[in-house]
Tab-separated table of C-alpha atoms and ligand atoms in Angstrom:
chain	number	residue	atom	x	y	z
T	1	MET	CA	1.511	12.756	11.062
T	2	ILE	CA	-2.054	13.888	10.514
T	3	PRO	CA	-3.985	15.798	13.136
T	4	GLY	CA	-6.104	12.732	14.199
T	5	PRO	CA	-6.613	10.016	14.214
T	6	ILE	CA	-3.105	9.985	15.525
T	7	GLU	CA	-0.650	6.862	15.849
T	8	PHE	CA	-1.431	4.899	18.938
T	9	GLU	CA	0.667	3.282	21.454
T	10	PRO	CA	0.922	-0.611	21.277
T	11	ALA	CA	-0.581	-1.117	24.911
T	12	VAL	CA	-3.656	1.038	23.783
T	13	LEU	CA	-4.009	-1.317	20.623
T	14	GLN	CA	-3.739	-4.422	22.736
T	15	ALA	CA	-6.509	-3.194	24.858
T	16	MET	CA	-8.649	-2.737	21.794
T	17	GLY	CA	-7.926	-6.147	20.509
T	18	ALA	CA	-8.674	-7.791	23.805
T	19	PRO	CA	-11.632	-10.374	24.276
T	20	THR	CA	-14.725	-7.751	24.956
T	21	ASN	CA	-15.874	-7.880	28.420
T	22	SER	CA	-19.399	-7.495	29.611
T	23	HIS	CA	-20.232	-3.866	30.418
T	24	VAL	CA	-21.159	-5.076	33.845
T	25	ALA	CA	-18.300	-7.383	34.613
T	26	PRO	CA	-16.438	-6.471	37.736
T	27	GLU	CA	-13.030	-5.820	35.825
T	28	PHE	CA	-14.903	-3.520	33.363
T	29	ILE	CA	-16.684	-1.634	36.124
T	30	GLU	CA	-13.292	-1.212	37.928
T	31	CYS	CA	-11.742	0.100	34.472
T	32	PHE	CA	-14.473	2.497	33.614
T	33	GLY	CA	-14.499	3.980	37.242
T	34	THR	CA	-10.853	4.426	37.157
T	35	ALA	CA	-10.820	6.021	33.584
T	36	LEU	CA	-13.419	8.698	35.028
T	37	GLU	CA	-11.258	9.389	37.890
T	38	ARG	CA	-8.190	9.705	35.618
T	39	MET	CA	-10.073	12.026	33.359
T	40	ARG	CA	-10.396	14.553	36.462
T	41	GLU	CA	-6.477	14.407	36.693
T	42	VAL	CA	-5.834	14.863	32.978
T	43	TRP	CA	-8.314	17.736	32.781
T	44	LEU	CA	-6.877	19.287	35.959
T	45	CYS	CA	-10.493	19.568	37.264
T	46	PRO	CA	-10.855	17.737	40.596
T	47	SER	CA	-14.499	18.802	41.234
T	48	GLY	CA	-15.684	18.314	37.649
T	49	GLN	CA	-18.157	15.669	36.437
T	50	PRO	CA	-16.626	13.443	33.721
T	51	PHE	CA	-18.543	11.656	31.106
T	52	ILE	CA	-17.508	8.978	28.584
T	53	LEU	CA	-19.807	8.354	25.769
T	54	ALA	CA	-19.683	6.417	22.647
T	55	GLY	CA	-19.343	8.897	19.708
T	56	SER	CA	-16.994	11.309	18.118
T	57	GLY	CA	-15.895	14.688	19.101
T	58	THR	CA	-19.180	16.200	17.300
T	59	LEU	CA	-21.278	14.144	19.990
T	60	ALA	CA	-19.190	15.863	22.812
T	61	MET	CA	-20.014	19.262	21.319
T	62	ASP	CA	-23.625	18.087	20.757
T	63	THR	CA	-24.261	16.762	24.223
T	64	ALA	CA	-22.698	19.858	25.912
T	65	GLY	CA	-25.118	22.073	23.717
T	66	ALA	CA	-28.191	19.879	24.128
T	67	ASN	CA	-27.906	19.997	27.931
T	68	LEU	CA	-27.019	23.401	28.542
T	69	ILE	CA	-29.159	25.221	26.098
T	70	GLU	CA	-33.081	25.808	26.391
T	71	ASN	CA	-35.004	27.436	23.649
T	72	GLY	CA	-34.135	31.222	23.213
T	73	ASP	CA	-31.010	31.154	25.311
T	74	LYS	CA	-28.233	33.580	24.185
T	75	ALA	CA	-25.125	31.982	22.990
T	76	LEU	CA	-21.764	33.687	21.980
T	77	VAL	CA	-19.585	31.591	19.645
T	78	ILE	CA	-16.035	32.623	19.073
T	79	SER	CA	-14.911	31.226	15.882
T	80	THR	CA	-11.309	30.635	14.701
T	81	GLY	CA	-12.316	28.278	11.645
T	82	TYR	CA	-14.212	25.355	10.669
T	83	PHE	CA	-15.294	24.102	14.018
T	84	GLY	CA	-16.464	27.341	15.473
T	85	HIS	CA	-18.943	27.479	12.707
T	86	ARG	CA	-19.974	24.021	13.539
T	87	TYR	CA	-20.753	24.924	17.136
T	88	ALA	CA	-22.870	27.837	16.031
T	89	LYS	CA	-25.046	25.683	13.702
T	90	LEU	CA	-25.257	23.006	16.430
T	91	LEU	CA	-26.666	25.397	19.139
T	92	GLU	CA	-29.108	26.918	16.730
T	93	ARG	CA	-30.600	23.354	16.441
T	94	TYR	CA	-31.389	23.382	20.143
T	95	GLY	CA	-33.022	26.927	19.949
T	96	ALA	CA	-30.165	29.021	20.942
T	97	ASP	CA	-30.114	32.620	19.799
T	98	VAL	CA	-26.474	32.622	18.520
T	99	THR	CA	-24.112	35.508	17.962
T	100	ILE	CA	-20.957	34.565	16.320
T	101	LEU	CA	-17.574	36.585	16.575
T	102	ASN	CA	-15.587	35.369	13.443
T	103	ALA	CA	-11.673	35.811	13.419
T	104	GLU	CA	-9.909	36.456	10.256
T	105	VAL	CA	-8.363	33.249	8.877
T	106	GLY	CA	-5.124	32.637	10.923
T	107	ASP	CA	-6.066	35.079	13.592
T	108	VAL	CA	-7.790	35.038	16.975
T	109	VAL	CA	-10.853	37.362	17.867
T	110	PRO	CA	-9.379	40.185	20.015
T	111	LEU	CA	-10.362	39.723	23.599
T	112	ASP	CA	-11.721	43.371	23.889
T	113	ARG	CA	-14.183	42.408	21.069
T	114	VAL	CA	-15.271	39.355	23.245
T	115	GLU	CA	-15.541	41.585	26.356
T	116	GLN	CA	-17.664	44.255	24.330
T	117	LYS	CA	-20.181	41.603	23.508
T	118	LEU	CA	-20.350	40.318	26.896
T	119	LYS	CA	-20.990	43.768	28.392
T	120	GLU	CA	-23.831	44.691	25.850
T	121	THR	CA	-25.671	41.499	26.160
T	122	LYS	CA	-26.348	38.667	28.817
T	123	TYR	CA	-25.195	35.442	27.324
T	124	LYS	CA	-26.006	32.023	28.863
T	125	ILE	CA	-23.113	30.277	27.129
T	126	LEU	CA	-19.957	31.134	25.251
T	127	THR	CA	-18.109	28.592	23.280
T	128	PHE	CA	-14.651	28.706	21.775
T	129	THR	CA	-12.152	26.301	19.925
T	130	HIS	CA	-8.884	25.934	21.899
T	131	VAL	CA	-7.103	24.759	18.806
T	132	ASP	CA	-9.095	25.042	15.552
T	133	THR	CA	-7.785	22.056	13.464
T	134	SER	CA	-8.548	23.937	10.220
T	135	THR	CA	-6.217	26.865	10.905
T	136	ALA	CA	-3.859	25.737	13.758
T	137	VAL	CA	-4.823	28.846	15.741
T	138	LEU	CA	-4.565	28.645	19.356
T	139	VAL	CA	-6.798	30.610	21.760
T	140	ASP	CA	-5.980	31.393	25.260
T	141	PRO	CA	-8.424	29.533	27.460
T	142	ARG	CA	-7.115	31.248	30.687
T	143	SER	CA	-8.352	34.802	29.478
T	144	ILE	CA	-11.715	33.385	28.100
T	145	GLY	CA	-12.213	31.638	31.399
T	146	ALA	CA	-11.742	34.846	33.374
T	147	LEU	CA	-14.080	36.579	31.096
T	148	GLY	CA	-16.742	33.823	31.655
T	149	GLN	CA	-16.348	34.249	35.454
T	150	LYS	CA	-16.406	38.016	35.319
T	151	TYR	CA	-19.813	38.223	33.215
T	152	ASN	CA	-21.207	34.850	34.786
T	153	VAL	CA	-21.445	33.234	31.426
T	154	LEU	CA	-20.764	29.364	31.114
T	155	THR	CA	-17.789	28.688	28.980
T	156	ILE	CA	-17.382	25.668	26.703
T	157	LEU	CA	-13.977	24.859	25.430
T	158	ASP	CA	-13.815	22.661	22.378
T	159	GLY	CA	-10.566	20.811	23.003
T	160	VAL	CA	-10.874	18.141	20.422
T	161	CYS	CA	-7.491	19.026	19.105
T	162	SER	CA	-5.896	20.037	22.341
T	163	VAL	CA	-6.993	18.124	25.519
T	164	GLY	CA	-3.926	15.880	26.490
T	165	GLY	CA	-1.523	18.105	24.634
T	166	GLU	CA	-2.001	21.853	25.064
T	167	GLU	CA	-2.147	23.292	28.506
T	168	ILE	CA	-5.580	23.421	30.095
T	169	ARG	CA	-6.210	23.749	33.732
T	170	GLN	CA	-9.953	23.709	33.674
T	171	GLU	CA	-10.574	24.226	37.450
T	172	GLU	CA	-7.989	26.834	38.058
T	173	TRP	CA	-8.875	28.872	34.842
T	174	GLY	CA	-12.818	28.564	35.647
T	175	ILE	CA	-13.745	26.852	32.335
T	176	ASP	CA	-17.198	25.100	32.687
T	177	VAL	CA	-16.908	22.386	29.970
T	178	VAL	CA	-13.862	21.004	28.438
T	179	LEU	CA	-14.758	18.373	25.723
T	180	THR	CA	-12.625	16.291	23.417
T	181	ALA	CA	-12.645	13.061	21.419
T	182	SER	CA	-10.533	9.924	21.905
T	183	GLN	CA	-8.551	10.122	18.752
T	184	LYS	CA	-6.220	13.033	19.125
T	185	ALA	CA	-4.028	13.840	22.037
T	186	ILE	CA	-5.848	11.499	24.188
T	187	GLY	CA	-4.235	8.695	22.086
T	188	VAL	CA	-7.354	6.362	21.670
T	189	PRO	CA	-8.695	5.179	18.332
T	190	PRO	CA	-11.885	7.167	17.194
T	191	GLY	CA	-15.259	6.419	19.037
T	192	LEU	CA	-15.193	8.148	22.417
T	193	ALA	CA	-16.711	11.680	23.338
T	194	LEU	CA	-15.208	12.930	26.397
T	195	LEU	CA	-16.344	15.840	28.642
T	196	VAL	CA	-15.631	17.245	32.034
T	197	VAL	CA	-18.439	19.532	33.289
T	198	SER	CA	-18.031	22.030	36.262
T	199	GLU	CA	-20.243	21.900	39.331
T	200	LYS	CA	-21.715	25.323	38.151
T	201	ALA	CA	-22.792	23.956	34.674
T	202	MET	CA	-24.227	20.836	36.340
T	203	LYS	CA	-26.388	23.034	38.534
T	204	VAL	CA	-27.461	25.126	35.408
T	205	TRP	CA	-28.313	21.772	33.700
T	206	SER	CA	-30.237	20.426	36.772
T	207	ASP	CA	-32.282	23.677	37.024
T	208	ARG	CA	-33.691	23.340	33.291
T	209	SER	CA	-37.198	24.009	32.984
T	210	THR	CA	-37.577	22.076	29.630
T	211	PRO	CA	-36.370	18.477	28.886
T	212	VAL	CA	-33.150	18.080	26.811
T	213	GLY	CA	-33.854	17.951	23.296
T	214	ASN	CA	-31.522	15.052	22.566
T	215	TYR	CA	-32.524	11.640	23.844
T	216	TYR	CA	-29.245	9.757	23.349
T	217	GLY	CA	-27.046	12.636	24.827
T	218	ASP	CA	-29.203	13.706	27.830
T	219	TRP	CA	-27.283	13.761	31.175
T	220	THR	CA	-30.290	12.609	32.791
T	221	HIS	CA	-29.572	9.275	31.328
T	222	TRP	CA	-25.811	9.280	31.660
T	223	LEU	CA	-25.101	11.022	35.074
T	224	PRO	CA	-26.435	7.872	37.080
T	225	ILE	CA	-24.297	5.579	34.961
T	226	MET	CA	-21.180	7.755	35.421
T	227	ASN	CA	-21.925	7.890	39.201
T	228	ALA	CA	-22.553	4.051	39.280
T	229	TYR	CA	-19.151	3.140	37.499
T	230	GLU	CA	-17.320	5.580	39.750
T	231	SER	CA	-18.866	3.895	42.863
T	232	ARG	CA	-17.918	0.635	41.345
T	233	LYS	CA	-21.465	-0.464	40.806
T	234	PRO	CA	-23.021	-1.866	37.707
T	235	ALA	CA	-25.499	0.211	35.721
T	236	TYR	CA	-27.077	0.403	32.028
T	237	PHE	CA	-28.415	2.934	29.815
T	238	GLY	CA	-26.864	2.428	26.453
T	239	THR	CA	-23.915	-0.298	25.942
T	240	PRO	CA	-20.663	1.585	26.651
T	241	ALA	CA	-17.863	0.965	23.913
T	242	VAL	CA	-16.227	-1.546	26.136
T	243	ASN	CA	-12.779	-1.901	24.320
T	244	LEU	CA	-12.602	1.859	23.746
T	245	VAL	CA	-13.032	2.440	27.431
T	246	GLU	CA	-10.402	-0.140	28.262
T	247	ALA	CA	-7.984	1.525	25.794
T	248	LEU	CA	-8.864	4.859	27.230
T	249	ASN	CA	-7.928	3.808	30.741
T	250	VAL	CA	-4.562	2.622	29.476
T	251	SER	CA	-3.744	5.726	27.658
T	252	LEU	CA	-4.846	7.943	30.498
T	253	ARG	CA	-2.561	5.910	32.795
T	254	SER	CA	0.245	6.624	30.542
T	255	ILE	CA	-0.474	10.347	30.055
T	256	LEU	CA	-0.455	10.622	33.791
T	257	ALA	CA	2.700	8.541	34.167
T	258	GLU	CA	4.278	11.175	31.795
T	259	GLY	CA	2.938	13.977	33.964
T	260	MET	CA	0.778	16.794	32.730
T	261	ASP	CA	3.316	19.578	33.023
T	262	ILE	CA	5.910	17.516	31.246
T	263	ARG	CA	3.458	16.609	28.631
T	264	PHE	CA	2.352	20.245	27.941
T	265	ALA	CA	5.934	21.093	27.793
T	266	ARG	CA	6.878	18.321	25.208
T	267	HIS	CA	4.092	19.562	22.944
T	268	ARG	CA	5.350	23.178	23.113
T	269	ARG	CA	8.768	21.953	22.293
T	270	SER	CA	7.367	19.900	19.274
T	271	GLY	CA	5.305	22.819	18.094
T	272	SER	CA	8.029	25.332	18.372
T	273	ALA	CA	10.536	23.016	16.579
T	274	ILE	CA	8.101	22.331	13.616
T	275	ARG	CA	7.352	25.831	13.213
T	276	ALA	CA	11.002	27.016	13.258
T	277	ALA	CA	11.864	24.385	10.787
T	278	MET	CA	9.178	25.198	8.431
T	279	LYS	CA	10.279	28.861	8.597
T	280	ALA	CA	13.798	27.734	7.886
T	281	LEU	CA	12.581	25.870	4.692
T	282	GLY	CA	10.766	29.342	3.754
T	283	LEU	CA	7.231	28.111	4.313
T	284	GLN	CA	4.752	30.383	5.662
T	285	GLN	CA	2.217	29.413	8.465
T	286	VAL	CA	-1.409	29.990	8.505
T	287	PRO	CA	-1.515	31.431	12.155
T	288	LEU	CA	-0.501	35.141	11.911
T	289	ALA	CA	1.930	34.901	14.911
T	290	ASP	CA	3.880	32.338	16.787
T	291	ASP	CA	2.101	33.090	20.050
T	292	ILE	CA	-1.318	32.104	18.480
T	293	ALA	CA	0.036	29.166	16.841
T	294	ALA	CA	-1.002	25.533	18.126
T	295	ASN	CA	1.439	23.057	19.465
T	296	THR	CA	-0.648	19.888	18.544
T	297	LEU	CA	-0.601	20.689	14.745
T	298	SER	CA	0.810	23.116	12.240
T	299	ALA	CA	-0.772	24.560	9.178
T	300	LEU	CA	1.512	25.724	6.314
T	301	PHE	CA	0.928	27.327	3.134
T	302	TYR	CA	2.354	25.681	-0.044
T	303	PRO	CA	5.061	27.657	-1.705
T	304	ASN	CA	4.148	29.537	-4.642
T	305	GLY	CA	4.089	27.510	-7.844
T	306	ILE	CA	4.162	24.079	-6.130
T	307	PRO	CA	0.980	22.137	-6.577
T	308	GLY	CA	-0.222	20.844	-3.214
T	309	ALA	CA	-1.256	17.263	-4.421
T	310	ASP	CA	2.123	16.935	-5.890
T	311	LEU	CA	4.095	17.906	-2.947
T	312	LEU	CA	1.917	15.688	-0.376
T	313	ARG	CA	2.657	12.849	-2.757
T	314	GLU	CA	6.547	13.305	-2.769
T	315	ILE	CA	6.394	13.687	1.028
T	316	HIS	CA	4.312	10.495	1.212
T	317	ARG	CA	7.268	8.613	-0.719
T	318	SER	CA	9.414	9.126	2.333
T	319	GLY	CA	6.680	7.409	4.577
T	320	ILE	CA	5.197	10.636	5.883
T	321	ILE	CA	1.490	11.070	5.686
T	322	LEU	CA	0.280	14.694	6.077
T	323	ALA	CA	-3.278	16.224	5.871
T	324	GLY	CA	-4.441	18.708	3.214
T	325	GLY	CA	-6.383	21.943	3.893
T	326	LEU	CA	-9.765	22.083	5.630
T	327	HIS	CA	-10.788	25.786	6.025
T	328	PRO	CA	-12.888	26.607	2.952
T	329	ASP	CA	-11.529	29.933	2.354
T	330	ILE	CA	-7.962	28.482	1.780
T	331	LYS	CA	-8.579	24.874	1.413
T	332	THR	CA	-6.343	24.051	-1.576
T	333	ARG	CA	-3.413	26.600	-0.479
T	334	TYR	CA	-2.079	24.858	2.612
T	335	PHE	CA	-1.336	21.568	4.289
T	336	ARG	CA	-1.441	20.323	7.962
T	337	ILE	CA	1.058	18.410	10.111
T	338	GLY	CA	-0.137	16.800	13.328
T	339	HIS	CA	2.384	16.423	16.241
T	340	MET	CA	0.384	15.430	19.195
T	341	GLY	CA	0.200	12.466	21.603
T	342	SER	CA	3.150	10.055	21.324
T	343	VAL	CA	4.880	11.990	18.502
T	344	MET	CA	8.465	11.939	19.543
T	345	GLN	CA	11.640	13.843	18.542
T	346	ASN	CA	12.621	11.337	15.804
T	347	ASP	CA	9.057	11.691	14.172
T	348	ILE	CA	9.582	15.231	14.073
T	349	LEU	CA	12.999	15.137	12.514
T	350	ALA	CA	11.934	12.479	10.022
T	351	THR	CA	8.811	14.685	9.111
T	352	ILE	CA	10.871	17.741	8.458
T	353	ALA	CA	13.348	15.708	6.307
T	354	GLY	CA	10.442	14.169	4.570
T	355	ILE	CA	9.080	17.728	3.670
T	356	ALA	CA	12.431	19.078	2.544
T	357	THR	CA	12.940	16.188	0.298
T	358	GLY	CA	9.558	16.468	-1.069
T	359	LEU	CA	9.981	20.101	-1.708
T	360	GLU	CA	13.363	19.455	-3.415
T	361	ASN	CA	11.704	16.768	-5.658
T	362	CYS	CA	9.087	19.460	-6.710
T	363	GLY	CA	11.848	21.689	-7.851
T	364	TYR	CA	11.914	23.930	-4.691
T	365	GLN	CA	15.322	24.816	-3.059
T	366	ALA	CA	14.933	23.641	0.511
T	367	ASN	CA	17.880	23.635	2.996
T	368	ALA	CA	17.094	20.363	4.901
T	369	SER	CA	20.086	20.617	7.079
T	370	THR	CA	19.494	24.135	8.401
T	371	ALA	CA	15.711	23.076	9.072
T	372	LEU	CA	16.839	20.054	11.153
T	373	GLN	CA	19.451	21.818	12.931
T	374	THR	CA	16.897	24.662	13.794
T	375	ALA	CA	14.412	22.037	15.023
T	376	LEU	CA	17.061	20.004	17.020
T	377	SER	CA	17.894	23.203	18.880
T	378	LYS	CA	14.372	23.980	19.680
T	379	LEU	CA	13.714	20.276	20.759
T	380	ASN	CA	16.867	20.403	23.069
T	381	THR	CA	16.686	23.804	24.564
T	382	ILE	CA	13.160	25.028	25.589
K	1	PMP	N1	-13.595	20.196	17.023
K	1	PMP	C1	-12.338	20.097	16.562
K	1	PMP	C2	-11.383	21.130	17.088
K	1	PMP	C3	-11.987	19.163	15.738
K	1	PMP	O1	-10.697	19.078	15.319
K	1	PMP	C4	-12.834	17.953	15.436
K	1	PMP	C5	-12.280	16.886	14.412
K	1	PMP	N2	-11.246	17.131	13.740
K	1	PMP	C6	-14.069	18.048	15.968
K	1	PMP	C7	-14.432	19.206	16.835
K	1	PMP	C8	-15.147	17.097	15.628
K	1	PMP	O2	-14.648	15.784	16.156
K	1	PMP	P1	-15.167	14.420	15.302
K	1	PMP	O3	-14.511	14.552	14.011
K	1	PMP	O4	-14.498	13.422	16.292
K	1	PMP	O5	-16.548	14.397	15.409
């Protein structure tokens, strides 16, 4: 129950273990082309350009930055934790003039502060982290997308901890790049960087006056490959991660079979059940309010006087693996629970019971039965 890599479905793992096809075999071409088409449906972005690259989520961030930034371009980074800071550093490497708006730990950056910046200065790019995995803070992409449209700024959503779990309607909400990695709510082992790019952002990229400062990630190399696979033709620039792409195709099929609206609602139910149960156990969450708390993971402070390492070890004895802290300001004071992808009601109840038992074993009075009942009522009613 960590926030990625998550647990993977047997059919996905079977695709990972199948004999590896040639990257130009007709079955693989069909599979790659279908995966690209399915990405548009999962991202809810019918006119977007999907990219599937071998690499982690950081490569997805990197390739969006490298292709859209030219030396001296102004970028506004909204940071709600560890990964916002990473995006600022990354854009600077490509010569961007970066302004960073930092939220307090557990909070979002107020929208009027963002709008004020956009009014003052003409930015080319605005980046934000939909769910910052270090704080479990959820940012509202719809209002940022609207600001991007109003001020004609390209918006990049880091959705590594959200795509396939949290609600995102890329096209309707006017977001230019939505990027993620395979190992979280997309449900595929680590190794794929996934992006869908709007027509507007592709035009900004094709109108560049300088070459992209990153050889591997340059869309000049990859756009013809994506186009070829989608037209069911062989092509080569760099060998694709064949088994991962086959696994992706399987996972995207099952995500679409569940249905995006149903999947978003299931994640909302899971998030609200975990939050309510943790509250019933007396634990305080890192996000300052429920309406800015993620549905794909939760971040909870350890109770006073309970050493974090002891608690995580006790919880592990029930077979539940949780993650420690990540945000440098509070790293030793909190832990994280991932609840995305194929995490179901029983996983959530087992996790709550495991946490309550772990707390009891550390000498903390925890009312497991109230926490479980509270969670059940959320799982069944919303
Ligand atoms: N952004 C967010 C929000 C993340 O959670 C992560 C990974 N945890 C990344 C970016 C970087 O992804 P990766 O570790 O796959 O490079």
